[in-house]
XYZ file of C-alpha atoms in Angstrom:
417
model
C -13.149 4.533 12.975
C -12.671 0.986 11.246
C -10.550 2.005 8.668
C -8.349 -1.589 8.499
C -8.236 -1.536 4.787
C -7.378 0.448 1.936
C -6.034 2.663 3.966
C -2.948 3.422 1.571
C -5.534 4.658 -1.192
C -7.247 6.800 1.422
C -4.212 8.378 2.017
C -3.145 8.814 -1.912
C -7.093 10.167 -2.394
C -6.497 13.002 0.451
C -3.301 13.628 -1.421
C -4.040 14.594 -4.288
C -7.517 16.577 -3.005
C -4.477 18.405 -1.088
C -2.228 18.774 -3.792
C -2.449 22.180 -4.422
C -3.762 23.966 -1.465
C -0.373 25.559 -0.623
C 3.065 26.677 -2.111
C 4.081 28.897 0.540
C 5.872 27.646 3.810
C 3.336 26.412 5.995
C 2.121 23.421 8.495
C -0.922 21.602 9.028
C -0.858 18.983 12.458
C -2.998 16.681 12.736
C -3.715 14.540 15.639
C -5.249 10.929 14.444
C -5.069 7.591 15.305
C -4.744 5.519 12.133
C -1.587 3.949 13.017
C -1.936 0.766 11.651
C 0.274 -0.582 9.004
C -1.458 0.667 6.471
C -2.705 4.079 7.814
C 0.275 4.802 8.745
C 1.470 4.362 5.407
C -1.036 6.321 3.533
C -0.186 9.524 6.107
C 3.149 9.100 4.905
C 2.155 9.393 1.340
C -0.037 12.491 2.170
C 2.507 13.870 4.251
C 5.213 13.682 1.345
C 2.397 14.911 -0.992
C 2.441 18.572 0.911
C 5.311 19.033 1.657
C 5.897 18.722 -2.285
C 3.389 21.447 -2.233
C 5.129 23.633 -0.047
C 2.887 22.453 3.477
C 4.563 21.097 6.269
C 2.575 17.877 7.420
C 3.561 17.236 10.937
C 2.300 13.859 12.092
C 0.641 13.423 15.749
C -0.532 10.107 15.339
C -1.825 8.183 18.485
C -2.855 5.023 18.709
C -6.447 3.950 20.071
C -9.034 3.127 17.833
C -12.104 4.984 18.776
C -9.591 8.302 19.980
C -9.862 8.017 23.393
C -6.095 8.056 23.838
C -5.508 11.053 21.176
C -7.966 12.432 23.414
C -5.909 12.548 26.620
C -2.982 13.984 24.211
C -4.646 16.854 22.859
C -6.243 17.702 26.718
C -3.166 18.199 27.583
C -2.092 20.362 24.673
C -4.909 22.477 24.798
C -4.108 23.178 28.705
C -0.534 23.999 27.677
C -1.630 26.757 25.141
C -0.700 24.708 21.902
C -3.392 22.680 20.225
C -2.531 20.886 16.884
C -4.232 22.429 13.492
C -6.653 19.395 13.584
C -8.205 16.220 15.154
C -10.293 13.305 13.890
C -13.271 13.590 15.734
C -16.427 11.720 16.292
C -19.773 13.721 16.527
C -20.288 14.404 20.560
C -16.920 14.760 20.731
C -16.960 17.843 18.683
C -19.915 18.854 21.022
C -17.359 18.567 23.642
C -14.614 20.064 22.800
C -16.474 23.131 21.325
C -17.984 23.529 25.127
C -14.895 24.349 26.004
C -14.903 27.329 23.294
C -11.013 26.491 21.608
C -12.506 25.351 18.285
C -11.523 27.253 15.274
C -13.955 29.291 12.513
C -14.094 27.874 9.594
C -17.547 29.781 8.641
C -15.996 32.115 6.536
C -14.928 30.003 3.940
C -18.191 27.914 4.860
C -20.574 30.523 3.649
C -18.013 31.070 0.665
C -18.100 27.502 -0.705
C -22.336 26.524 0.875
C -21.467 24.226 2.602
C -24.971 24.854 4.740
C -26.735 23.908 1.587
C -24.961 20.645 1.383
C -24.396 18.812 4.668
C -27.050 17.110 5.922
C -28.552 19.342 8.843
C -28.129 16.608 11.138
C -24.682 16.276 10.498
C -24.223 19.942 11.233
C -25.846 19.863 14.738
C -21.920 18.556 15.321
C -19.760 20.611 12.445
C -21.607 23.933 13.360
C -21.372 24.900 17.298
C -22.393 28.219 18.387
C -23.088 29.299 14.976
C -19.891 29.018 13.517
C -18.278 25.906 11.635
C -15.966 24.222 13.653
C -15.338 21.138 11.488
C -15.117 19.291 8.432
C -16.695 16.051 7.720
C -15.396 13.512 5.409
C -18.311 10.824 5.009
C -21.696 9.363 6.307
C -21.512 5.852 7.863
C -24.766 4.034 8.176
C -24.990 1.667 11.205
C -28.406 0.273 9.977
C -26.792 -2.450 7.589
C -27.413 -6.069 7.313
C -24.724 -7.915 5.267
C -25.343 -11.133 3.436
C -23.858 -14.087 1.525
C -26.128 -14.317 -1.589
C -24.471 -17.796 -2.258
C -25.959 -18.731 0.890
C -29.231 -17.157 0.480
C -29.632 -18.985 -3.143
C -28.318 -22.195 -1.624
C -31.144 -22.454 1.796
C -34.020 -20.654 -0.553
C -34.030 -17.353 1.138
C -34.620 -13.647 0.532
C -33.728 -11.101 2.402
C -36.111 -10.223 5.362
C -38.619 -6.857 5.032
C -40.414 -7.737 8.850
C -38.593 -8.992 12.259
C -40.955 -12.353 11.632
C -39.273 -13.072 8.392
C -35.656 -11.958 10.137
C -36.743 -14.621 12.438
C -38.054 -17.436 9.906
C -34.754 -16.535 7.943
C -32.366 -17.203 10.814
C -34.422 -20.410 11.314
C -33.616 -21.629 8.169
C -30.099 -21.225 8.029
C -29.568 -22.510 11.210
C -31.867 -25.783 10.279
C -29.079 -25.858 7.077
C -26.366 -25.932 9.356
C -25.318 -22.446 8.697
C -24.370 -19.897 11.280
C -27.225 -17.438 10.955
C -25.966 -14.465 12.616
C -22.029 -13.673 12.517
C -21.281 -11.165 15.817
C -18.462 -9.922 17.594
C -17.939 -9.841 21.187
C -17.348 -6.417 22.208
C -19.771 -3.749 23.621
C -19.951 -1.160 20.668
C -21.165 -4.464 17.883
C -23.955 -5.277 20.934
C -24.896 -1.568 21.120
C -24.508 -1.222 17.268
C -27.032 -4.511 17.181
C -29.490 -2.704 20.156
C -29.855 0.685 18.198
C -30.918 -1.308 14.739
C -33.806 -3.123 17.254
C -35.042 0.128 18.548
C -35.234 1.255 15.475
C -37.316 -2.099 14.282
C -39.506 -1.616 17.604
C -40.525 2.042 17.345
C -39.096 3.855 14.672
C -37.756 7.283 14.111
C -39.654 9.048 17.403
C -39.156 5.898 19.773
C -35.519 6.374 18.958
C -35.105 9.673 19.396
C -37.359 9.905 22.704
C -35.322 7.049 24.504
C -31.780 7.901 23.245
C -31.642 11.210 21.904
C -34.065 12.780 24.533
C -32.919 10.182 27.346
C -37.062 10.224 27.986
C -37.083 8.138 31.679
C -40.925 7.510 30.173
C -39.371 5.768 26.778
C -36.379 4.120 28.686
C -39.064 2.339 30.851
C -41.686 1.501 28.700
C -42.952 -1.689 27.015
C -41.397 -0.857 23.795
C -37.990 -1.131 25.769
C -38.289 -3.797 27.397
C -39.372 -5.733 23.790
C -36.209 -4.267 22.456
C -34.123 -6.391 25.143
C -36.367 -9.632 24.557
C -35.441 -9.235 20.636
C -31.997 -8.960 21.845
C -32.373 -12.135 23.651
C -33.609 -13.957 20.526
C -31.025 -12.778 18.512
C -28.558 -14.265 20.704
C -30.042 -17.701 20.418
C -28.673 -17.244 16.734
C -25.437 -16.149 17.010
C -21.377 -18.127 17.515
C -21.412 -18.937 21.360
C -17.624 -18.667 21.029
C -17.969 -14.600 20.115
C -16.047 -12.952 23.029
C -13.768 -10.534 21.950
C -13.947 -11.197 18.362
C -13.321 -8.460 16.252
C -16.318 -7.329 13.748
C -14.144 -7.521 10.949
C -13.605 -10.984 11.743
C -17.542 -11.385 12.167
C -17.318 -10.090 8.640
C -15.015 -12.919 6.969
C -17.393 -15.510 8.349
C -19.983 -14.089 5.467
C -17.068 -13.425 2.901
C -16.319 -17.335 3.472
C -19.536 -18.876 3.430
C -19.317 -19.533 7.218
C -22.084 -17.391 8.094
C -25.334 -16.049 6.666
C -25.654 -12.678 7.768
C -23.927 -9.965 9.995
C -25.544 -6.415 11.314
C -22.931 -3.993 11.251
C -22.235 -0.575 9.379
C -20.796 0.202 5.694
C -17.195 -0.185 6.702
C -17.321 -3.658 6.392
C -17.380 -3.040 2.392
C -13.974 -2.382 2.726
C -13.617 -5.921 4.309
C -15.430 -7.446 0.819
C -13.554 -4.993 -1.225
C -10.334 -6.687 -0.139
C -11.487 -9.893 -0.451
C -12.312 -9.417 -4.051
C -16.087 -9.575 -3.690
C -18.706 -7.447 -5.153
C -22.052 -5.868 -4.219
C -25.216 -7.738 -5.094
C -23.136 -10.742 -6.764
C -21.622 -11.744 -4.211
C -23.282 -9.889 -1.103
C -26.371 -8.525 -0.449
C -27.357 -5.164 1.781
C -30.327 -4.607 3.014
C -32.171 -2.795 5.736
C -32.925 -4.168 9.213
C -36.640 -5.229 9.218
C -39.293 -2.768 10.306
C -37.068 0.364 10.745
C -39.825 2.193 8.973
C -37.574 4.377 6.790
C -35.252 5.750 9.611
C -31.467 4.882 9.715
C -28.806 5.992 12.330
C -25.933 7.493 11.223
C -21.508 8.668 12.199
C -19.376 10.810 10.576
C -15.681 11.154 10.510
C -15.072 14.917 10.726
C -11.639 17.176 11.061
C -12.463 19.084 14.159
C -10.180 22.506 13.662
C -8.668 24.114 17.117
C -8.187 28.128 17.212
C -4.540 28.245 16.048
C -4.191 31.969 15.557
C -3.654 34.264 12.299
C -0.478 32.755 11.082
C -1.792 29.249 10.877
C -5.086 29.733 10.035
C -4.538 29.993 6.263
C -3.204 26.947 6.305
C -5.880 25.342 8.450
C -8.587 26.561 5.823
C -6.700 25.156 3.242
C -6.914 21.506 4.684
C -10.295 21.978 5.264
C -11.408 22.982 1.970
C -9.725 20.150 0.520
C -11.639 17.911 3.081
C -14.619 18.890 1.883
C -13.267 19.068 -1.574
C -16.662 17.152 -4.058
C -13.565 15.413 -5.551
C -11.881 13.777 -2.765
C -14.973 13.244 -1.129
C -16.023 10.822 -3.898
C -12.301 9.247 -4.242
C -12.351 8.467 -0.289
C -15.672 6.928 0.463
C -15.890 4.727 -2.829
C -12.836 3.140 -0.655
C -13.769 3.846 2.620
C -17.687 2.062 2.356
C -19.536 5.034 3.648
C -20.903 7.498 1.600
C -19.882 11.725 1.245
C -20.927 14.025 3.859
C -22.002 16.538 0.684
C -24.939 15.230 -0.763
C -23.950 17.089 -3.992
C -21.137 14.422 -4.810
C -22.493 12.473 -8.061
C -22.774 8.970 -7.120
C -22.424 7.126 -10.711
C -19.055 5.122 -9.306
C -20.382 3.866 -6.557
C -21.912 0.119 -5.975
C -25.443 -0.362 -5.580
C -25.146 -0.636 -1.821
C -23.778 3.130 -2.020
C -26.526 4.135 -4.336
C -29.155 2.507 -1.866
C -27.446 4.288 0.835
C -27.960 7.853 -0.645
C -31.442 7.258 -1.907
C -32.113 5.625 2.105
C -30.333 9.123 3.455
C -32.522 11.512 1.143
C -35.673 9.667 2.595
C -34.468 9.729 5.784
C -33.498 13.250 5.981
C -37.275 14.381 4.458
C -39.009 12.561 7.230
C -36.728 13.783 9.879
C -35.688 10.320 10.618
C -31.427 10.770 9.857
C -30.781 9.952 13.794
C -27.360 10.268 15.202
C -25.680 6.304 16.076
C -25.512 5.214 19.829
C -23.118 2.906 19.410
C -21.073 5.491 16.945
C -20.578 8.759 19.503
C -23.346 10.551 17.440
C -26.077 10.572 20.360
C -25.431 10.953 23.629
C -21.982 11.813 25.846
C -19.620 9.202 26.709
C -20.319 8.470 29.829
C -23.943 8.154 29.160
C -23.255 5.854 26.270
C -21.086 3.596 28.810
C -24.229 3.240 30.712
C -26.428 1.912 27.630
C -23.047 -0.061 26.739
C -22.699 -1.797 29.740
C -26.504 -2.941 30.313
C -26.427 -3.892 26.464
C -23.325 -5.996 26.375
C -24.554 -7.411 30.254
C -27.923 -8.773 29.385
C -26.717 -10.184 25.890
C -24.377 -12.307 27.646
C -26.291 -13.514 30.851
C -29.650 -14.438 31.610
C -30.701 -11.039 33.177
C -34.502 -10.377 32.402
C -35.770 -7.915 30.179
C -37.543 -6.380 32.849
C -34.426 -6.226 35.097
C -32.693 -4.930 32.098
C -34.982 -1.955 31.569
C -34.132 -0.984 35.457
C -30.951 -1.082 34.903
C -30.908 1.101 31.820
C -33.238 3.943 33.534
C -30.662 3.790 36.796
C -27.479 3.761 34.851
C -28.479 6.551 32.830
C -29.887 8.466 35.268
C -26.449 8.009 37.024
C -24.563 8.568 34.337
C -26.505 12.152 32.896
């Protein structure tokens, strides 16, 4: 998801981590939906890449940006008796499909290459299902982000917030400089995206996982949650009034251009500084949201491999060693924002937002804390996370209670389970 830039060296990097998997005559498909300008253009380079090598790439592109639409495709393929080699998934969706039991193995050439011993195990509570690989993930986003313009932070006399007070004092002062304190979009998954970093900063790792993960009715009705929704309502008093439908990467110019002080969103939005010539710590800042105590949330793009038989599986295993290649892994997420799914990948070329981001997952992952994202399709299924969506987005834009919102949440999920 939100790969709007770079996308041309994404596609060279998978190249040439794909370069030589194959010299016989054979096909990988892979269903996708990067079909943007640019995505489409750096398939094109991978797909001329193989088929220098002898593989077939055959393209099944279609558009949608969180996969909903590739979704309905590949349904329908499956039902038919001929699923592609491979499809971008997100986390639960993995879960899903593997209910179904058409996923491929990849566990044999798992166990050959560890790749138990270097995916996080919270990562592979999606890649492994029934015991057996059924995917390969590229990277590790990190929802749990706040973005800054250090010009602006030098400028009002401000340094970036360690408790939700100082959050608070700090959006005070910009907004008594005349700055736009907090840059947000105006669609459900940047309110829910938001709403998971404020749980966090309310109750930490266990609060998290009891009201999201668990679905606890206790947790979804307690005081905790119902401080989580008046935070939400003070964050609003700080944010463009003018937000609907804006587009986070839009959010994200208004810090690259000194419009806005700070923006909550996850690593891809280094791609958005990247492009605009900017650099990490001189001419943004990252830093944690206040109070999360040490837990982050976390999504994954993964290749999620169908059972395609003994003639195509070669070729499938092929693709997904190179996926999980150390290699490409580095040459795709020093572009992409996030950070490799293998925490073996040395981490010397990255900025020092992707070094804090490693050090940040090692913690995390010690203290059991590595949580999967709400508003990323790492936590819940989808029509439970429309329930949290829809109560998110519909008290952050009206003047529904926090204690009306906290009803709403335990009914719509109850509903929705």
């Amino acid at each position: 998801m939100k790969l709007k830039t770079h996308s041309l060296l994404l596609g060279a990097a998978l190249a040439l981590a794909l370069g030589g998997v194959a010299h016989a005559a054979e096909e990988v498909e892979v269903v996708h939906w990067w079909t943007s300008g640019g995505e489409a253009a750096a398939l094109q380079v991978l797909k001329q890449n193989l088929e220098k090598q002898g593989v077939t790439w055959k393209d099944a592109a279609v558009a949608g940006g969180a996969g909903d639409a590739a979704a309905t495709v590949v349904k329908a393929r499956v039902a038919s008796g001929n699923p592609p080699t491979a499809m971008q998934m997100l986390g639960m969706v993995i879960t899903e499909w593997a209910g179904q039991g058409i996923m491929g193995d990849l566990s044999e050439v798992a166990k050959k290459e560890g790749w138990d011993k270097v995916i996080p195990p919270a990562l592979q509570k999606f890649t492994v299902q029934n015991g057996k690989w059924v995917a390969a993930p590229v990277n590790i986003h990190r929802p749990t982000w706040i973005w800054g313009n250090k010009a602006l932070f030098a400028k009002v006399g401000v340094q970036p917030p360690k408790t939700w007070d100082e959050l608070i004092a700090a959006l005070d002062k910009f907004k008594a400089a005349g700055v736009l304190p907090l840059a947000h979009g105006g669609q459900d998954w940047q309110d829910a995206t938001l709403w998971e970093n404020v749980v966090l900063s309310v109750g930490g790792a266990d609060f998290y996982r009891k009201a999201i993960l668990e679905l606890d009715e206790q947790a979804l009705g307690s005081d905790q949650m119902k401080q989580v929704f008046e935070r939400m309502r003070k964050l609003s008093q700080y944010m463009d009034k003018n937000r609907t439908n804006l587009d986070w990467n839009l959010a994200t110019a208004k810090i690259i251009n000194g419009e806005a002080a700070m923006q909550v969103m996850g690593d891809w939005a280094k791609g958005e500084f990247a492009t605009a010539g900017k650099k990490a710590e001189v001419d943004f800042l990252c830093f944690d949201f206040p109070d999360t105590k040490g837990a982050i949330t976390f999504n994954s793009d993964a290749f999620g491999m169908f059972e395609v038989g003994a003639a195509k599986k070669p070729a499938q295993e092929k693709l997904a060693k190179a996926i999980m290649d150390p290699a490409f892994q580095e040459q795709f997420n020093l572009v992409k924002g996030s950070i490799p799914a293998r925490t073996d990948v040395p981490m010397d070329k990255f900025d020092g937002c992707g070094k804090k981001a490693k050090a940040d997952l090692e913690k995390a992952i010690a203290a059991n804390a590595m949580l999967g994202s709400l508003a990323h399709g790492h936590a819940v299924p989808a029509a439970v996370k429309g329930a949290f969506f829809d109560v998110i987005t519909n008290h952050l834009n009206s003047d529904m209670s926090a204690d009306e919102a906290v009803q709403q949440l335990i009914e719509a999920v109850a509903a929705a389970k």
